[in-house]
């Protein structure tokens, strides 16, 4: 079996027009907080905001390319309770989620974080493998939306892919 090539690119290297179909994909959107569909101007604004997050100390936001195709984005970004790890991935890339997650845990270590929060909207099933490794797991709310939040110890996470 061929290994998928995985490239993480700064948002500045991606066109808003390339992000537009991904951000409006209905399969992806059902696992995100509800929000209006994007137009190109809205994508540009969102990308500018994420570039600002990326510039903050301790943060990193990247576009994810799998086998040369834009498949999603990921970020280590501020959260009301610390720092969160976010992965937004088109259905075609779901099989690469664990590899992306593990890569990002390496970034967490590199950026000096001790713990990280991983929020999953309640449309997602519980992740028992994460729960077993978590410091804690809680039902949380972001705005009016229910999430399952996993708090993970970065140093206890295995290094490497």
Coordinates of N, CA and C in Angstrom, one line a residue:
X1 N 0.8 -1.2 0.0 CA 0.0 0.0 0.0 C 0.9 1.2 0.0
X2 N 0.5 2.2 -0.8 CA 1.3 3.5 -0.9 C 1.0 4.4 0.2
X3 N 2.0 5.1 0.7 CA 1.8 6.0 1.8 C 1.4 7.3 1.3
X4 N 0.4 8.0 1.9 CA -0.1 9.3 1.5 C 1.0 10.4 1.9
X5 N 1.3 11.3 0.9 CA 2.2 12.4 1.2 C 1.4 13.4 1.9
X6 N 2.0 14.0 2.9 CA 1.3 15.0 3.8 C 2.2 16.2 3.9
X7 N 1.6 17.4 3.5 CA 2.3 18.6 3.5 C 1.5 19.7 4.3
X8 N 2.1 20.4 5.2 CA 1.5 21.4 5.9 C 2.0 22.8 5.4
X9 N 1.1 23.6 4.9 CA 1.5 24.9 4.3 C 0.9 26.0 5.0
X10 N 1.7 27.1 5.1 CA 1.1 28.4 5.7 C -0.1 28.8 4.8
X11 N -1.1 29.4 5.5 CA -2.2 29.9 4.7 C -1.8 30.9 3.6
X12 N -0.7 31.6 3.8 CA -0.3 32.6 2.8 C 0.1 31.9 1.5
X13 N 0.3 30.6 1.5 CA 0.6 29.9 0.3 C -0.6 29.2 -0.4
X14 N -1.8 29.6 0.1 CA -3.1 28.9 -0.4 C -4.0 30.1 -0.9
X15 N -4.7 29.8 -2.0 CA -5.7 30.8 -2.5 C -7.0 30.6 -1.8
X16 N -7.7 31.7 -1.6 CA -9.0 31.6 -1.0 C -10.0 30.8 -1.9
X17 N -9.8 30.9 -3.2 CA -10.7 30.1 -4.1 C -10.5 28.6 -3.9
X18 N -9.3 28.2 -3.5 CA -9.0 26.8 -3.2 C -9.7 26.3 -1.9
X19 N -9.7 27.2 -0.9 CA -10.4 26.8 0.3 C -11.9 26.8 0.2
X20 N -12.5 27.6 -0.6 CA -13.9 27.8 -0.7 C -14.7 26.5 -0.7
X21 N -14.5 25.6 -1.7 CA -15.3 24.3 -1.7 C -15.1 23.5 -0.5
X22 N -13.9 23.5 0.1 CA -13.6 22.7 1.3 C -14.4 23.2 2.5
X23 N -14.4 24.5 2.7 CA -15.1 25.1 3.8 C -16.6 25.1 3.7
X24 N -17.1 24.9 2.5 CA -18.6 24.8 2.3 C -19.1 23.4 2.1
X25 N -18.2 22.4 2.2 CA -18.5 21.0 2.1 C -19.5 20.6 3.2
X26 N -20.7 20.1 2.8 CA -21.7 19.7 3.7 C -21.3 18.6 4.7
X27 N -20.5 17.6 4.2 CA -20.1 16.5 5.0 C -19.2 17.0 6.1
X28 N -18.3 18.0 5.8 CA -17.4 18.5 6.8 C -18.2 19.4 7.8
X29 N -19.1 20.3 7.2 CA -19.8 21.3 8.0 C -20.7 20.6 9.1
X30 N -21.1 19.4 8.9 CA -22.0 18.8 10.0 C -21.3 18.5 11.3
X31 N -20.0 18.6 11.3 CA -19.2 18.4 12.5 C -18.6 19.7 13.0
X32 N -19.0 20.8 12.5 CA -18.6 22.1 13.0 C -19.7 22.9 13.5
X33 N -19.4 23.9 14.3 CA -20.4 24.8 14.8 C -21.1 25.4 13.6
X34 N -22.4 25.4 13.6 CA -23.2 26.0 12.4 C -22.8 27.4 12.1
X35 N -22.6 27.7 10.8 CA -22.2 29.1 10.4 C -22.7 29.2 8.9
X36 N -22.9 30.4 8.5 CA -23.3 30.6 7.1 C -22.2 30.1 6.1
X37 N -22.7 29.8 4.9 CA -21.8 29.4 3.8 C -20.8 30.5 3.5
X38 N -19.6 30.2 3.1 CA -18.6 31.2 2.8 C -18.8 31.6 1.3
X39 N -18.4 32.9 1.0 CA -18.1 33.3 -0.3 C -16.6 33.6 -0.3
X40 N -16.1 34.0 -1.5 CA -14.6 34.2 -1.6 C -14.2 35.3 -0.6
X41 N -14.9 36.3 -0.5 CA -14.5 37.4 0.4 C -14.5 37.0 1.8
X42 N -15.5 36.2 2.2 CA -15.5 35.6 3.6 C -14.4 34.7 3.8
X43 N -14.0 33.9 2.9 CA -12.8 33.0 3.0 C -11.6 33.8 3.2
X44 N -11.4 34.9 2.4 CA -10.3 35.8 2.6 C -10.2 36.4 4.0
X45 N -11.3 36.8 4.5 CA -11.4 37.3 5.9 C -11.0 36.3 6.9
X46 N -11.6 35.1 6.7 CA -11.3 34.0 7.7 C -9.8 33.6 7.6
X47 N -9.2 33.6 6.4 CA -7.8 33.3 6.2 C -6.9 34.3 6.9
X48 N -7.3 35.6 6.7 CA -6.6 36.7 7.4 C -6.6 36.6 8.9
X49 N -7.7 36.2 9.4 CA -7.8 36.0 10.9 C -6.9 34.8 11.3
X50 N -7.0 33.7 10.6 CA -6.1 32.6 10.9 C -4.6 32.9 10.7
X51 N -4.3 33.7 9.8 CA -2.9 34.2 9.7 C -2.5 35.0 10.9
X52 N -3.4 35.8 11.4 CA -3.1 36.5 12.7 C -2.9 35.5 13.8
X53 N -3.7 34.5 13.9 CA -3.5 33.5 15.0 C -2.2 32.8 14.8
X54 N -1.8 32.5 13.6 CA -0.6 31.8 13.3 C 0.6 32.6 13.8
X55 N 0.5 34.0 13.7 CA 1.6 34.9 14.1 C 1.8 35.0 15.6
X56 N 0.8 34.5 16.4 CA 0.9 34.6 17.8 C 1.9 33.6 18.4
X57 N 2.6 34.0 19.4 CA 3.5 33.0 20.1 C 2.7 31.8 20.5
X58 N 3.3 30.6 20.3 CA 2.7 29.3 20.7 C 1.6 28.8 19.8
X59 N 1.4 29.5 18.7 CA 0.3 29.1 17.8 C 0.9 28.6 16.5
X60 N 0.1 27.8 15.8 CA 0.5 27.4 14.4 C -0.8 27.0 13.7
X61 N -1.0 27.6 12.5 CA -2.2 27.3 11.7 C -1.7 26.9 10.3
X62 N -2.1 25.8 9.8 CA -1.6 25.3 8.5 C -2.7 24.7 7.6
X63 N -2.6 24.8 6.3 CA -3.4 24.1 5.4 C -2.8 22.7 5.2
X64 N -3.6 21.7 5.0 CA -3.2 20.3 4.9 C -3.4 19.9 3.5
X65 N -2.3 19.5 2.9 CA -2.3 18.9 1.5 C -2.0 17.4 1.6
X66 N -2.9 16.6 1.1 CA -2.7 15.1 1.0 C -2.5 14.7 -0.4
X67 N -1.4 14.2 -0.8 CA -1.1 13.8 -2.2 C -1.3 15.0 -3.1
X68 N -0.9 16.2 -2.6 CA -1.0 17.4 -3.5 C -2.3 18.1 -3.5
X69 N -3.3 17.5 -2.9 CA -4.7 18.1 -2.9 C -5.0 18.7 -1.5
X70 N -5.5 20.0 -1.5 CA -6.0 20.6 -0.3 C -7.1 19.8 0.3
X71 N -6.8 19.3 1.5 CA -7.7 18.4 2.2 C -8.3 18.9 3.5
X72 N -7.7 20.1 4.0 CA -8.2 20.6 5.2 C -7.3 21.6 5.8
X73 N -7.5 21.9 7.1 CA -6.6 22.8 7.8 C -6.5 22.3 9.2
X74 N -5.5 22.8 9.9 CA -5.3 22.4 11.3 C -4.7 23.6 12.1
X75 N -4.8 23.6 13.4 CA -4.3 24.7 14.1 C -4.1 24.4 15.6
X76 N -3.1 25.0 16.1 CA -2.8 25.1 17.5 C -3.1 26.5 17.8
X77 N -4.2 26.8 18.6 CA -4.7 28.1 18.7 C -5.3 28.4 20.1
X78 N -5.4 29.7 20.4 CA -5.9 30.0 21.8 C -7.3 29.5 22.1
X79 N -7.5 29.2 23.3 CA -8.8 28.7 23.8 C -9.0 29.4 25.1
X80 N -10.3 29.5 25.5 CA -10.6 30.1 26.8 C -9.9 29.5 28.0
X81 N -9.6 28.2 27.8 CA -9.0 27.4 28.9 C -7.5 27.1 28.7
X82 N -6.9 27.6 27.7 CA -5.5 27.3 27.3 C -5.3 27.3 25.8
X83 N -4.9 26.2 25.3 CA -4.6 26.1 23.9 C -5.3 24.8 23.4
X84 N -5.9 25.0 22.2 CA -6.6 23.9 21.6 C -5.9 23.4 20.3
X85 N -6.1 22.2 20.0 CA -5.7 21.5 18.8 C -6.9 21.4 17.9
X86 N -6.9 21.9 16.7 CA -8.1 21.8 15.8 C -7.6 21.1 14.5
X87 N -8.4 20.2 14.0 CA -8.2 19.5 12.7 C -9.5 19.5 12.0
X88 N -9.6 20.1 10.8 CA -10.8 20.1 10.0 C -10.3 19.5 8.7
X89 N -10.9 18.4 8.4 CA -10.4 17.5 7.3 C -11.6 17.0 6.4
X90 N -11.5 17.2 5.1 CA -12.5 16.7 4.2 C -12.6 15.2 4.3
X91 N -13.7 14.6 4.0 CA -13.9 13.2 4.1 C -12.8 12.3 3.4
X92 N -12.4 12.8 2.3 CA -11.3 12.0 1.6 C -10.0 11.9 2.4
X93 N -9.8 12.8 3.4 CA -8.6 12.7 4.2 C -8.8 12.1 5.6
X94 N -10.0 11.6 5.9 CA -10.3 11.1 7.2 C -9.3 10.0 7.6
X95 N -8.9 9.2 6.7 CA -7.9 8.1 7.1 C -6.6 8.7 7.5
X96 N -6.3 9.9 7.3 CA -5.0 10.5 7.7 C -5.1 11.3 9.0
X97 N -6.2 11.3 9.6 CA -6.4 12.1 10.8 C -5.5 11.8 11.9
X98 N -5.2 10.5 12.2 CA -4.3 10.1 13.3 C -2.9 10.6 13.0
X99 N -2.4 10.5 11.8 CA -1.1 10.9 11.4 C -1.0 12.4 11.6
X100 N -2.0 13.2 11.2 CA -2.0 14.6 11.3 C -2.0 15.0 12.8
X101 N -2.8 14.3 13.6 CA -2.9 14.5 15.0 C -1.5 14.3 15.7
X102 N -0.9 13.2 15.3 CA 0.4 12.9 15.9 C 1.5 13.9 15.5
X103 N 1.4 14.4 14.3 CA 2.4 15.5 13.8 C 2.1 16.7 14.7
X104 N 0.9 17.1 14.9 CA 0.6 18.3 15.6 C 1.0 18.1 17.1
X105 N 0.9 16.9 17.7 CA 1.4 16.8 19.0 C 2.9 17.0 19.1
X106 N 3.6 16.7 18.1 CA 5.0 17.1 18.0 C 5.2 18.6 18.0
X107 N 4.3 19.3 17.2 CA 4.4 20.8 17.2 C 4.1 21.3 18.6
X108 N 3.1 20.7 19.3 CA 2.8 21.1 20.7 C 4.0 21.1 21.5
X109 N 4.7 20.0 21.5 CA 6.0 19.8 22.2 C 7.0 20.9 21.8
X110 N 7.2 21.1 20.5 CA 8.1 22.0 20.0 C 7.8 23.5 20.5
X111 N 6.5 23.8 20.6 CA 6.1 25.1 21.0 C 6.0 25.3 22.5
X112 N 6.3 24.2 23.2 CA 6.5 24.3 24.7 C 5.2 24.2 25.5
X113 N 4.1 23.6 24.8 CA 2.9 23.4 25.5 C 3.0 22.2 26.4
X114 N 2.3 22.2 27.5 CA 2.3 21.0 28.4 C 1.0 20.2 28.3
X115 N -0.1 21.0 28.1 CA -1.4 20.3 27.9 C -2.1 20.9 26.7
X116 N -3.0 20.2 26.1 CA -3.7 20.7 24.9 C -5.1 20.2 25.0
X117 N -6.1 21.0 24.6 CA -7.5 20.7 24.6 C -7.9 20.3 23.2
X118 N -8.7 19.3 23.0 CA -9.2 18.8 21.8 C -10.7 18.7 21.9
X119 N -11.4 19.6 21.2 CA -12.8 19.7 21.3 C -13.5 19.0 20.1
X120 N -14.4 18.1 20.4 CA -15.1 17.5 19.3 C -16.6 17.8 19.5
X121 N -17.2 18.3 18.5 CA -18.7 18.6 18.5 C -19.4 17.3 18.8
X122 N -20.5 17.4 19.5 CA -21.2 16.2 19.9 C -21.9 15.4 18.8
X123 N -21.7 15.9 17.5 CA -22.1 15.0 16.4 C -21.1 13.9 16.2
X124 N -19.9 14.0 16.8 CA -18.9 13.0 16.7 C -19.0 11.9 17.8
X125 N -18.7 10.7 17.5 CA -18.8 9.6 18.5 C -17.6 9.8 19.5
X126 N -17.7 9.3 20.7 CA -16.6 9.4 21.7 C -15.4 8.6 21.1
X127 N -14.2 9.2 21.4 CA -13.0 8.5 21.0 C -12.4 7.9 22.2
X128 N -12.6 6.6 22.3 CA -12.2 5.8 23.5 C -10.7 5.8 23.6
X129 N -10.0 5.7 22.5 CA -8.5 5.7 22.6 C -8.0 7.0 23.1
X130 N -8.6 8.1 22.8 CA -8.2 9.4 23.3 C -8.6 9.5 24.8
X131 N -9.8 9.0 25.1 CA -10.3 9.1 26.5 C -9.3 8.3 27.5
X132 N -8.8 7.2 27.0 CA -7.9 6.4 27.9 C -6.6 7.1 28.1
X133 N -6.2 8.0 27.2 CA -4.9 8.7 27.4 C -5.1 10.1 27.9
X134 N -6.3 10.6 28.1 CA -6.6 11.9 28.5 C -6.4 12.1 30.0
X135 N -6.0 13.4 30.4 CA -5.9 13.8 31.8 C -7.4 13.8 32.3
X136 N -8.2 14.4 31.5 CA -9.7 14.4 31.8 C -10.5 14.5 30.5
X137 N -11.7 14.1 30.5 CA -12.7 14.2 29.4 C -13.9 14.8 30.0
X138 N -14.4 15.9 29.4 CA -15.6 16.6 29.9 C -16.6 16.9 28.8
X139 N -17.8 17.0 29.2 CA -18.8 17.6 28.3 C -18.7 19.1 28.5
X140 N -18.5 19.8 27.4 CA -18.3 21.3 27.5 C -19.3 22.0 26.5
X141 N -19.3 23.3 26.6 CA -20.1 24.1 25.7 C -19.2 25.2 25.2
X142 N -19.3 25.4 23.9 CA -18.7 26.6 23.3 C -19.8 27.4 22.7
X143 N -20.1 28.5 23.3 CA -21.4 29.2 23.0 C -22.5 28.3 23.4
X144 N -23.4 28.0 22.5 CA -24.6 27.2 22.8 C -24.4 25.8 22.3
X145 N -23.2 25.4 21.9 CA -23.0 24.1 21.2 C -22.3 23.1 22.1
X146 N -22.8 21.9 22.2 CA -22.2 20.9 23.1 C -21.0 20.2 22.5
X147 N -19.9 20.0 23.2 CA -18.7 19.4 22.8 C -18.3 18.3 23.8
X148 N -17.5 17.4 23.4 CA -16.7 16.5 24.3 C -15.3 17.1 24.2
X149 N -14.7 17.4 25.3 CA -13.3 18.0 25.3 C -12.4 17.0 26.0
X150 N -11.3 16.8 25.4 CA -10.2 15.9 25.9 C -9.1 16.8 26.2
X151 N -8.6 16.7 27.5 CA -7.4 17.4 27.9 C -6.2 16.4 27.8
X152 N -5.2 16.7 27.0 CA -4.1 15.7 26.8 C -2.8 16.3 27.3
X153 N -2.0 15.4 27.9 CA -0.6 15.8 28.4 C 0.3 15.6 27.2
X154 N 0.9 16.7 26.8 CA 1.7 16.7 25.6 C 3.0 15.8 25.8
X155 N 3.6 15.9 27.0 CA 4.8 15.2 27.3 C 4.6 13.7 27.3
X156 N 3.4 13.2 27.7 CA 3.1 11.8 27.8 C 2.7 11.2 26.4
X157 N 2.6 12.1 25.4 CA 2.2 11.6 24.1 C 3.5 11.1 23.4
X158 N 3.4 10.0 22.7 CA 4.7 9.5 22.1 C 5.2 10.5 21.0
X159 N 6.5 10.6 21.0 CA 7.1 11.5 20.0 C 7.2 10.8 18.6
X160 N 7.1 11.6 17.6 CA 7.3 11.1 16.2 C 6.0 10.7 15.6
X161 N 6.0 10.4 14.3 CA 4.8 10.1 13.6 C 4.1 8.8 14.0

